[in-house]
CSV table of C-alpha atoms in Angstrom, one decimal:
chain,number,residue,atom,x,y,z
A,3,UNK,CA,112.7,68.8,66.6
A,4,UNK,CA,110.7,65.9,67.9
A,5,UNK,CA,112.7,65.6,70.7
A,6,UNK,CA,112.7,68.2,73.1
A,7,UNK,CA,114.9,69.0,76.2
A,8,UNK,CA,113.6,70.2,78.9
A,9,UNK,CA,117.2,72.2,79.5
A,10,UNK,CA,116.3,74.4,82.5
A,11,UNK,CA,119.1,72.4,84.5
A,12,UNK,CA,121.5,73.0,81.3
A,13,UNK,CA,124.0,75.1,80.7
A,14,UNK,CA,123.8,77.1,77.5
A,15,UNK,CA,127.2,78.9,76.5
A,16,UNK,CA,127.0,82.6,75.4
A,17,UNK,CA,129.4,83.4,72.3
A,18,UNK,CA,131.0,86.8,71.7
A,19,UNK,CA,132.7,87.7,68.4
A,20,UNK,CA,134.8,91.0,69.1
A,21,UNK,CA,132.3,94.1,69.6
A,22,UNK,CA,129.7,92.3,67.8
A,23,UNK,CA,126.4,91.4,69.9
A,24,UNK,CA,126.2,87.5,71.7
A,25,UNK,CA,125.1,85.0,69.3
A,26,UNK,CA,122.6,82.3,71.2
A,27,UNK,CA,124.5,79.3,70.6
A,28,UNK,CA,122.9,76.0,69.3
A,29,UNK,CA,119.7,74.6,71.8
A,30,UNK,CA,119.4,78.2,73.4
A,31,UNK,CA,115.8,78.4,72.0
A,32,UNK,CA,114.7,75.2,73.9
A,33,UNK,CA,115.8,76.7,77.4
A,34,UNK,CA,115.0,78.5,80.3
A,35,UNK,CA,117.1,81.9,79.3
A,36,UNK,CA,117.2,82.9,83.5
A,37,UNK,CA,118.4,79.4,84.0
A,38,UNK,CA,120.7,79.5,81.7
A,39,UNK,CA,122.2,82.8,82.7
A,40,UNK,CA,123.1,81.5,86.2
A,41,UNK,CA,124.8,78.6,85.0
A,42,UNK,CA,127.1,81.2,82.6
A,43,UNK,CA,127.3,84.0,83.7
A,44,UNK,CA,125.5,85.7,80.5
A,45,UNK,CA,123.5,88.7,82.0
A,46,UNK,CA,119.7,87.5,81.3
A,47,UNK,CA,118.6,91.1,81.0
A,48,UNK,CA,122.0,92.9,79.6
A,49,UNK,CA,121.5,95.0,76.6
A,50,UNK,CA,122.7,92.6,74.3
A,51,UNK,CA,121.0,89.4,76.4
A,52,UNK,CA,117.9,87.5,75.5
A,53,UNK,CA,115.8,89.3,77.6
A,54,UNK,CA,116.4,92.8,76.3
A,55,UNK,CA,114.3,93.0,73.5
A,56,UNK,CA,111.1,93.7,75.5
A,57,UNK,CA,109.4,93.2,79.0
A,58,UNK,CA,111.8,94.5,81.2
A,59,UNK,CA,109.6,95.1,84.4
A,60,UNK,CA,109.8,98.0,86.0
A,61,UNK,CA,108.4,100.3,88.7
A,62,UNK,CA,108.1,103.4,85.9
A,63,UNK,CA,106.1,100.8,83.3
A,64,UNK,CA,103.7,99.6,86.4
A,65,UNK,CA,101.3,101.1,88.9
A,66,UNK,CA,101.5,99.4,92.3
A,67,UNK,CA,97.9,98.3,93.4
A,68,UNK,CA,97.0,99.0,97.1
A,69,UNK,CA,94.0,97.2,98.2
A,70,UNK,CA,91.8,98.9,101.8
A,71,UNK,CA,89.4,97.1,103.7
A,72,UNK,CA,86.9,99.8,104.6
A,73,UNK,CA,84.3,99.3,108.2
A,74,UNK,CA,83.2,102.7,108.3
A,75,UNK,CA,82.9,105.9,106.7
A,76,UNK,CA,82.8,108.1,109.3
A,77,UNK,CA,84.9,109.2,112.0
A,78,UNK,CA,89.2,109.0,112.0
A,79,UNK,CA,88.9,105.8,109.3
A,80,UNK,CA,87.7,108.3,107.1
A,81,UNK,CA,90.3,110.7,107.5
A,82,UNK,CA,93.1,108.1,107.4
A,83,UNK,CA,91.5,107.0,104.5
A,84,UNK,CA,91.5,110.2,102.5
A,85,UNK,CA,95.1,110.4,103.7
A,86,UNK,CA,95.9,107.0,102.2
A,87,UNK,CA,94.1,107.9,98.8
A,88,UNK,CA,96.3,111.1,98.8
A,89,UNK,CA,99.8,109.1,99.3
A,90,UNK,CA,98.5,106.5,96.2
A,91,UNK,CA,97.6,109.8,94.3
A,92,UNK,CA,101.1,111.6,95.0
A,93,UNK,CA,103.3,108.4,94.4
A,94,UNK,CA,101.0,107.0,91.2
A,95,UNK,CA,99.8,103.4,92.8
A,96,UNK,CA,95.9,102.1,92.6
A,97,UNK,CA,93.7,102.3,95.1
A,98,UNK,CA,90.8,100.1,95.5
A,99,UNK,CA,88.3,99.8,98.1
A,100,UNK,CA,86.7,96.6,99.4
A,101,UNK,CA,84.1,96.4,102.0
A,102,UNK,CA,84.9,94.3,105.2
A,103,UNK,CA,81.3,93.0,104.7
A,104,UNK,CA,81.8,91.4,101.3
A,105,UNK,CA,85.5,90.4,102.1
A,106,UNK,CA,84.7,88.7,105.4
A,107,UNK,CA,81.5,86.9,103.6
A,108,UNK,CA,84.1,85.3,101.5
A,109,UNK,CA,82.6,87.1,98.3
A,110,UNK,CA,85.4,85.1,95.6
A,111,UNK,CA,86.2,88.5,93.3
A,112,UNK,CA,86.7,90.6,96.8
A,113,UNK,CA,88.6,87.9,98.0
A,114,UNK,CA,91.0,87.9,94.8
A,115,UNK,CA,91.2,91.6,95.0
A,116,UNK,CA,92.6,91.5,98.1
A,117,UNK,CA,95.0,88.4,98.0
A,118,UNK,CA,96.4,90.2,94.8
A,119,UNK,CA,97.0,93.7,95.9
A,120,UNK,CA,100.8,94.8,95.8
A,121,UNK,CA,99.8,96.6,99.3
A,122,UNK,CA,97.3,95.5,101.6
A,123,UNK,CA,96.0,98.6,104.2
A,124,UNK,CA,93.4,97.9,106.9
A,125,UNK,CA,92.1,99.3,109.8
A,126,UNK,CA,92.0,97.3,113.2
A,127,UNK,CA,90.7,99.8,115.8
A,128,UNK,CA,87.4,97.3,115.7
A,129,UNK,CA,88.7,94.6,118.3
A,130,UNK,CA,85.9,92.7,116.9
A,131,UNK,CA,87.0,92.8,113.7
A,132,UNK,CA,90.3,91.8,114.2
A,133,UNK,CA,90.6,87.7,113.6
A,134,UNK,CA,88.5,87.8,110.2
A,135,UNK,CA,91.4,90.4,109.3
A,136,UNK,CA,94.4,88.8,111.1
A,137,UNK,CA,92.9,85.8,108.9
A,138,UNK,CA,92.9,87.2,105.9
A,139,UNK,CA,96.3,88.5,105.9
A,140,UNK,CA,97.3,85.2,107.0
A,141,UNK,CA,96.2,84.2,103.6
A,142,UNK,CA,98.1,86.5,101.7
A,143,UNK,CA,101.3,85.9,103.6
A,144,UNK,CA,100.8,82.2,102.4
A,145,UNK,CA,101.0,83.5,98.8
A,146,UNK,CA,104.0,85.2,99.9
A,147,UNK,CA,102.5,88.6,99.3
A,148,UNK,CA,104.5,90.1,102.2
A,149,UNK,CA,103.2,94.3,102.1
A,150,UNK,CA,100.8,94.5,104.7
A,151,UNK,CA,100.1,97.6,106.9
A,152,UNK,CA,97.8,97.4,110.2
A,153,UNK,CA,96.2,101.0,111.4
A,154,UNK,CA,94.7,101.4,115.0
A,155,UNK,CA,93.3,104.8,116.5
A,156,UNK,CA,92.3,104.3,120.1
A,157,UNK,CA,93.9,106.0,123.1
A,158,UNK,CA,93.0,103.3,124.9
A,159,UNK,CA,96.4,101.9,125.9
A,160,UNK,CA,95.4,98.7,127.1
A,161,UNK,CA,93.8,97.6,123.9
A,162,UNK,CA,96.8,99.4,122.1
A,163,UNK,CA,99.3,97.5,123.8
A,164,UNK,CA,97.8,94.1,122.9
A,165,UNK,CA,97.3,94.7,119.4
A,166,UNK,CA,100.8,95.7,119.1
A,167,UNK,CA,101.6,92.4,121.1
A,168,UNK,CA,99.7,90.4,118.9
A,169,UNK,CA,101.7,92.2,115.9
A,170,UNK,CA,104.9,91.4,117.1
A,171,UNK,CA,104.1,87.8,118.1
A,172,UNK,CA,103.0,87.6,114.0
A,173,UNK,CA,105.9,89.1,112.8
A,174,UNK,CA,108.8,87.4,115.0
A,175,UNK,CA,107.1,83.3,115.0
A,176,UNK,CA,104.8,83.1,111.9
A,177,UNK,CA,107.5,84.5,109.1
A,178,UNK,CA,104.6,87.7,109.0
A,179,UNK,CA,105.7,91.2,107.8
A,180,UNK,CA,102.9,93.3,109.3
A,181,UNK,CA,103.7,96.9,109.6
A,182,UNK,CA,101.6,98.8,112.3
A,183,UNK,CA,101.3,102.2,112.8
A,184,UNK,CA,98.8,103.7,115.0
A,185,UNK,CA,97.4,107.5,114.6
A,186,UNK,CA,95.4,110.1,115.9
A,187,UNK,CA,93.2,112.9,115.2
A,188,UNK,CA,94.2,116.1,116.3
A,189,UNK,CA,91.5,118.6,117.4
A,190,UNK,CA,92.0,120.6,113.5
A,191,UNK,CA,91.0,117.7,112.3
A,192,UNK,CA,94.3,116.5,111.3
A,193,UNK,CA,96.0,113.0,111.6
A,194,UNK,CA,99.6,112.0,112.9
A,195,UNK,CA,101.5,108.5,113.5
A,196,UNK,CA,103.5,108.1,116.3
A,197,UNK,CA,105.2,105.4,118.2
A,198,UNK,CA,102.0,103.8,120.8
A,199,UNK,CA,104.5,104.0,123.9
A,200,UNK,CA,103.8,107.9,122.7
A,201,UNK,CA,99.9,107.6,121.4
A,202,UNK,CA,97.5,107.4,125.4
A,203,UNK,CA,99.8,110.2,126.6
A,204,UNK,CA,99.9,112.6,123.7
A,205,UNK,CA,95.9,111.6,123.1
A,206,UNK,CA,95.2,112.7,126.7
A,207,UNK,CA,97.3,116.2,126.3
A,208,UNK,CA,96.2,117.0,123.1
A,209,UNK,CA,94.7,120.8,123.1
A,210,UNK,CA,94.9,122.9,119.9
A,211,UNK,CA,97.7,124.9,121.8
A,212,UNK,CA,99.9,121.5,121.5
A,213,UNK,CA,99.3,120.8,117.5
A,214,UNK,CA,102.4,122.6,116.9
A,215,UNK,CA,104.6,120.3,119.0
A,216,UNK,CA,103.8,117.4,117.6
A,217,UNK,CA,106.6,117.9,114.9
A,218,UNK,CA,109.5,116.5,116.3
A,219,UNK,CA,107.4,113.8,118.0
A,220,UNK,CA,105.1,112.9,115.2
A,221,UNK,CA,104.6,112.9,111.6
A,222,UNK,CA,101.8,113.4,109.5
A,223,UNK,CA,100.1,109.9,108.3
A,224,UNK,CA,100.0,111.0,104.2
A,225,UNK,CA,104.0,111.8,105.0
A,226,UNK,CA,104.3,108.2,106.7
A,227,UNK,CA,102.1,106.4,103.9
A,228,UNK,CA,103.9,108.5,100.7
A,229,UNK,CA,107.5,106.7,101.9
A,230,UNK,CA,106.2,103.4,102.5
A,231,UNK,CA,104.5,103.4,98.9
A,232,UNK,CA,107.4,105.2,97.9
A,233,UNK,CA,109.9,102.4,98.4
A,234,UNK,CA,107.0,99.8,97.5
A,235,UNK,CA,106.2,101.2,94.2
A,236,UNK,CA,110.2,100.5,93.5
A,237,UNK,CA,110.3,96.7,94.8
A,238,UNK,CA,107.1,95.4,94.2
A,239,UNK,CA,107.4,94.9,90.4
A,240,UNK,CA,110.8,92.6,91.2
A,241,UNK,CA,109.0,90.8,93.8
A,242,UNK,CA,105.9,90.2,92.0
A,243,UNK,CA,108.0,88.7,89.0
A,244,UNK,CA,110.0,86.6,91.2
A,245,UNK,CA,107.0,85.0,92.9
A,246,UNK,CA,105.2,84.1,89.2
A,247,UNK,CA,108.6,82.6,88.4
A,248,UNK,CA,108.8,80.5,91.0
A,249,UNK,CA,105.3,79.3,91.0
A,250,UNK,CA,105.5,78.7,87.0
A,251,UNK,CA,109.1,76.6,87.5
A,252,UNK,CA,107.1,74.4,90.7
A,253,UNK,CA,104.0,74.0,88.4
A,254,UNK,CA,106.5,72.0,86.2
A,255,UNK,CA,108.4,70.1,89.0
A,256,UNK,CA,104.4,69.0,90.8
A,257,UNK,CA,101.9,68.8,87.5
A,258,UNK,CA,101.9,67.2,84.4
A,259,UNK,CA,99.5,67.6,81.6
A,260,UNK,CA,95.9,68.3,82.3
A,261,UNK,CA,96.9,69.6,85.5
A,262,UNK,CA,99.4,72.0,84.6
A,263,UNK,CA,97.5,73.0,81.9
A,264,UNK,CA,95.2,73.6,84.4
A,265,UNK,CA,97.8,75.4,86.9
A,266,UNK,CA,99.6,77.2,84.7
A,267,UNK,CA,95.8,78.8,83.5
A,268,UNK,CA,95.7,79.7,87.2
A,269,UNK,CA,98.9,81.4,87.2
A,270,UNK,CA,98.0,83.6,84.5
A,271,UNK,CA,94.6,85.0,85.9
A,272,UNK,CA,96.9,86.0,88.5
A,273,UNK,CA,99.5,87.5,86.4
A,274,UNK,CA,96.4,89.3,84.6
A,275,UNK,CA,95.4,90.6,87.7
A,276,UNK,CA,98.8,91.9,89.2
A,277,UNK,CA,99.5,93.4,85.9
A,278,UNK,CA,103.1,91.9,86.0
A,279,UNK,CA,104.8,91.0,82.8
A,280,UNK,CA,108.5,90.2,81.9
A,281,UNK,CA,109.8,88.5,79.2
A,282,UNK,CA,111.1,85.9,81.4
A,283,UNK,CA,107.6,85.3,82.6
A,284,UNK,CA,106.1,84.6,78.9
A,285,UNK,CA,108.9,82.4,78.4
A,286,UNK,CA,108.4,80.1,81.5
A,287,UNK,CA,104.9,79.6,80.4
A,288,UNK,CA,105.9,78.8,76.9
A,289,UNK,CA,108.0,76.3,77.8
A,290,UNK,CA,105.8,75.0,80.2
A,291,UNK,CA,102.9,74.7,77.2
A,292,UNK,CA,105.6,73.3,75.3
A,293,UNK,CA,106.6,70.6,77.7
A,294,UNK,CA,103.0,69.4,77.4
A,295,UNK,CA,102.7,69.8,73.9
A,296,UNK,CA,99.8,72.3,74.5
A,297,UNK,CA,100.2,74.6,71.5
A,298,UNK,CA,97.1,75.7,70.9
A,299,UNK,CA,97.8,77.8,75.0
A,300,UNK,CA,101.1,79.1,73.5
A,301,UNK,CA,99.4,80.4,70.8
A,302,UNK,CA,96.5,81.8,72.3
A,303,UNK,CA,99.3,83.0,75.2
A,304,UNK,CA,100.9,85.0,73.0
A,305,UNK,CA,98.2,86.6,70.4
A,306,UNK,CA,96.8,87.8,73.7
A,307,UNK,CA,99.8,89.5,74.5
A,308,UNK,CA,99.8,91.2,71.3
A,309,UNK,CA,96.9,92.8,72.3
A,310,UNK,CA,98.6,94.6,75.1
A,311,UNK,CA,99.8,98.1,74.6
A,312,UNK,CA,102.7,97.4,77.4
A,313,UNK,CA,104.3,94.1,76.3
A,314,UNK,CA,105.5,93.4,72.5
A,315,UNK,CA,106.1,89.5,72.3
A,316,UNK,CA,107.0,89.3,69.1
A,317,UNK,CA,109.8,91.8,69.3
A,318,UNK,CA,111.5,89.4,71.5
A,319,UNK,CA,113.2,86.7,69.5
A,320,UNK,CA,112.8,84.0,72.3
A,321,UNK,CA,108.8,84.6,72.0
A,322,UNK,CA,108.8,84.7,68.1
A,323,UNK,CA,110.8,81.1,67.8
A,324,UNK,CA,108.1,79.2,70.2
A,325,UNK,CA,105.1,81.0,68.4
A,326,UNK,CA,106.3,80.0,65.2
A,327,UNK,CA,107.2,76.5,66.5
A,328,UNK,CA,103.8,76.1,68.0
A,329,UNK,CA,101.7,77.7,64.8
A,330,UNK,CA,104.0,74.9,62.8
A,331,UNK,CA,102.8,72.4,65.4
A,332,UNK,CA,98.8,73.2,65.4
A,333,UNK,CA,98.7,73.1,61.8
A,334,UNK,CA,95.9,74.7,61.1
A,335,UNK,CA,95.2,76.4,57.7
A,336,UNK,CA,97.5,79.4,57.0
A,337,UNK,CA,99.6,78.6,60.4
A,338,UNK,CA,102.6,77.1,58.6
A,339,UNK,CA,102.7,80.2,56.4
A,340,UNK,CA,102.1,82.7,59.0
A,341,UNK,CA,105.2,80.4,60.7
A,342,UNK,CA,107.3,81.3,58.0
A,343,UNK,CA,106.3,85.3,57.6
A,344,UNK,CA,107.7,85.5,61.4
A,345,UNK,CA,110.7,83.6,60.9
A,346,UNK,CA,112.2,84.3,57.6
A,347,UNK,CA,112.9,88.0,58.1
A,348,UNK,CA,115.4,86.7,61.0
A,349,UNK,CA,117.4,84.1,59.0
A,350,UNK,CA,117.5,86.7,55.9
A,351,UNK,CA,118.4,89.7,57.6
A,352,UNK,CA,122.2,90.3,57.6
A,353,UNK,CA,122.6,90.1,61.2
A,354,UNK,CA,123.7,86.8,63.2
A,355,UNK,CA,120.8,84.6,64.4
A,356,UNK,CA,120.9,81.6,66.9
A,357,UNK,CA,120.9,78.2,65.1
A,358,UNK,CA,117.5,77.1,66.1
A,359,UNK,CA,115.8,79.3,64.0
A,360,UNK,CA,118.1,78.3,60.7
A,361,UNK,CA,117.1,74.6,61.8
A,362,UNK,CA,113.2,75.7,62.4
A,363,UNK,CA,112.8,77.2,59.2
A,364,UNK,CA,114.1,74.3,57.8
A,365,UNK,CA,111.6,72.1,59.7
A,366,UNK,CA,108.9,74.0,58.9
A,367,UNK,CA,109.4,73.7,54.9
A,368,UNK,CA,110.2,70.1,55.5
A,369,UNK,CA,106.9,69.7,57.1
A,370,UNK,CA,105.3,71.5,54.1
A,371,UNK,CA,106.8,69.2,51.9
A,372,UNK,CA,105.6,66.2,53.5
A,373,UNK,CA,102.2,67.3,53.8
A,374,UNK,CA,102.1,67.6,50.6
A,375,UNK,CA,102.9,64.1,49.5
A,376,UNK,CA,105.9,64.9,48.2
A,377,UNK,CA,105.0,67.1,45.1
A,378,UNK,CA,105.8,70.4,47.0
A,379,UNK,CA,109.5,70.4,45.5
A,380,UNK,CA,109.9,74.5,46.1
A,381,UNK,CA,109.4,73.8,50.4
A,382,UNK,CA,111.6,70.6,49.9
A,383,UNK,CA,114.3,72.8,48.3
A,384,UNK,CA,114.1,75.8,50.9
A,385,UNK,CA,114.1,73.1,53.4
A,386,UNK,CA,117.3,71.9,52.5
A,387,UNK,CA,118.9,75.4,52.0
A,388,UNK,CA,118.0,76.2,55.8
């Protein structure tokens, strides 16, 4: 047990015995479960893989958060505001409000607010608010948090036509995804999207005689917002779980201990924060603390977890074998036992278990045994019966 592969490169083979479930064959335990699913072709997240016990992330378990950077209360922002709060209410996402004020000051838990939000909505009809914003998005596209959606009312078609400009220059050389919809305010008081080749024209005729044309020309802006959240709410779950992953696995290639100690406690304020949490994420971070022989983190990782009424660690058999390995590790009084109280119902029930938990328990007794100078002959026996 001393020495421990790092094994994310390694294939791990997946062993079927007729109907009966995949046994975890010998090393599984010290491995990256995704990684190892590539290099096999054992589904990761199948109903009898490694990840099925618990964590599965979905859009149904998860509220997307949308994040609106507000200028003014009054006028059409406020009405395309109470549209966007209807769309978050209709589809279930999280809306939170942060003043351009605070955000453009630089104020650090409005600035985390923002750079975390599944969706970020703001409003560019102020020309001279527009760089601080184009900045700020700028930031979050280089934390690869892609939704971003631009609103503009102005019949001005002039300033119109170069924000759009300026939108399309983002998206086509700087890798953005900026989605820009302008809108107007209809005499009734009610607010439509449209294409801007359509907006000056349609501004200029509008009369409440025309409200009832704008149908096949326009749609309402809570209809427009509703589908993009819509097919948001359904991706951003994946997307956030793919970017943790891939920060965790280049935390391990860049840091080593102090500093990825240090990184990987970054990484899960974030994770905190975009309430995203899959089984594959906790084990990337266990084996991360592992690699650095941090246990008193995987410990602390996981009891935290338990606390969570969305995410049981220790009904996932991956999570249980590194929190017992670690509690053996730490040593502290009672850990060893509490150790075995996880363990030993696995390797007693009548059901198949991997190998490295037969060979865990049996460290874990040997340990005992040692500690005790030798007299302990009940842990020395169970040690060699495991």
């Amino acid at each position: 047990m001393n020495s421990e592969p790092d094994g994310v490169s390694l294939s791990v083979p997946c062993r079927e015995e007729g109907s009966r479930p995949a046994v975890p064959a010998a090393g599984t335990f010290w491995h990256d479960p995704a990684a190892a699913a590539v290099s096999t072709g054992c589904p990761a997240e199948s109903g009898h893989g490694l990840l099925a016990a618990a964590g599965k992330c979905s859009s149904a378990s998860r509220r997307a958060s949308v994040s609106y950077v507000l200028n003014s209360e009054t006028g059409a922002e406020s009405m395309a505001l109470q549209c966007l709060r209807d769309a978050c209410e209709t589809v279930g996402s999280t809306l939170e409000i942060v003043l351009f004020g605070k955000l453009d000051f630089g104020e650090t838990s409005v600035l985390d607010r923002f750079y975390n939000a599944d969706i970020a909505v703001v409003e560019m009809t102020d020309a001279f608010r527009q760089p601080s914003l184009f900045y700020h998005l700028g930031v979050r596209e280089s934390f690869s948090m892609a939704n971003n959606i631009i609103l503009y009312c102005d019949s001005n078609s002039d300033s119109l036509q170069s924000l759009q400009e300026i939108v399309c220059h983002k998206n086509t050389t700087c890798a953005a995804n900026y989605l820009f919809i302008p809108y107007m305010v209809t005499p009734q008081n009610k607010v439509y999207c449209c294409e801007s080749s359509l907006m000056k024209g349609l501004s200029e005729l509008m009369q409440p005689s025309f409200e009832a044309l704008l149908g096949p020309i326009c749609m309402p802006l809570l209809d427009r917002l509703v589908q993009i959240l819509t097919v948001t709410q359904t991706s951003s779950c994946q997307y956030f779980r793919e970017t943790i992953l891939n920060e965790i696995r280049k935390a391990r290639e860049l840091y080593t201990g102090d500093e990825l100690a240090a990184e990987l406690g970054r990484i899960q304020q974030r994770l905190d924060n975009v309430e995203c949490l899959s089984a594959d994420i906790v084990i990337n971070l266990l084996l991360s603390y592992r690699d650095i022989q941090d246990y008193e983190s995987i410990i602390k990782l996981v009891e935290t977890l338990e606390k969570l009424p969305t995410f049981d660690p220790v009904a996932h058999p991956h999570v249980k074998f590194h929190y017992a390995f670690a509690l053996n590790r730490r040593n502290q009084p009672g850990d060893r036992q509490k150790a075995l109280d996880i363990m030993l119902p696995l390797v007693e029930s009548e059901e198949q278990v991997a190998s490295d938990i037969y060979c865990l328990v049996g460290r874990i007794y040997k340990d005992m045994f040692l500690d005790s100078h030798f007299a302990d002959t009940e842990s020395r026996d169970s040690s060699i019966q495991w």
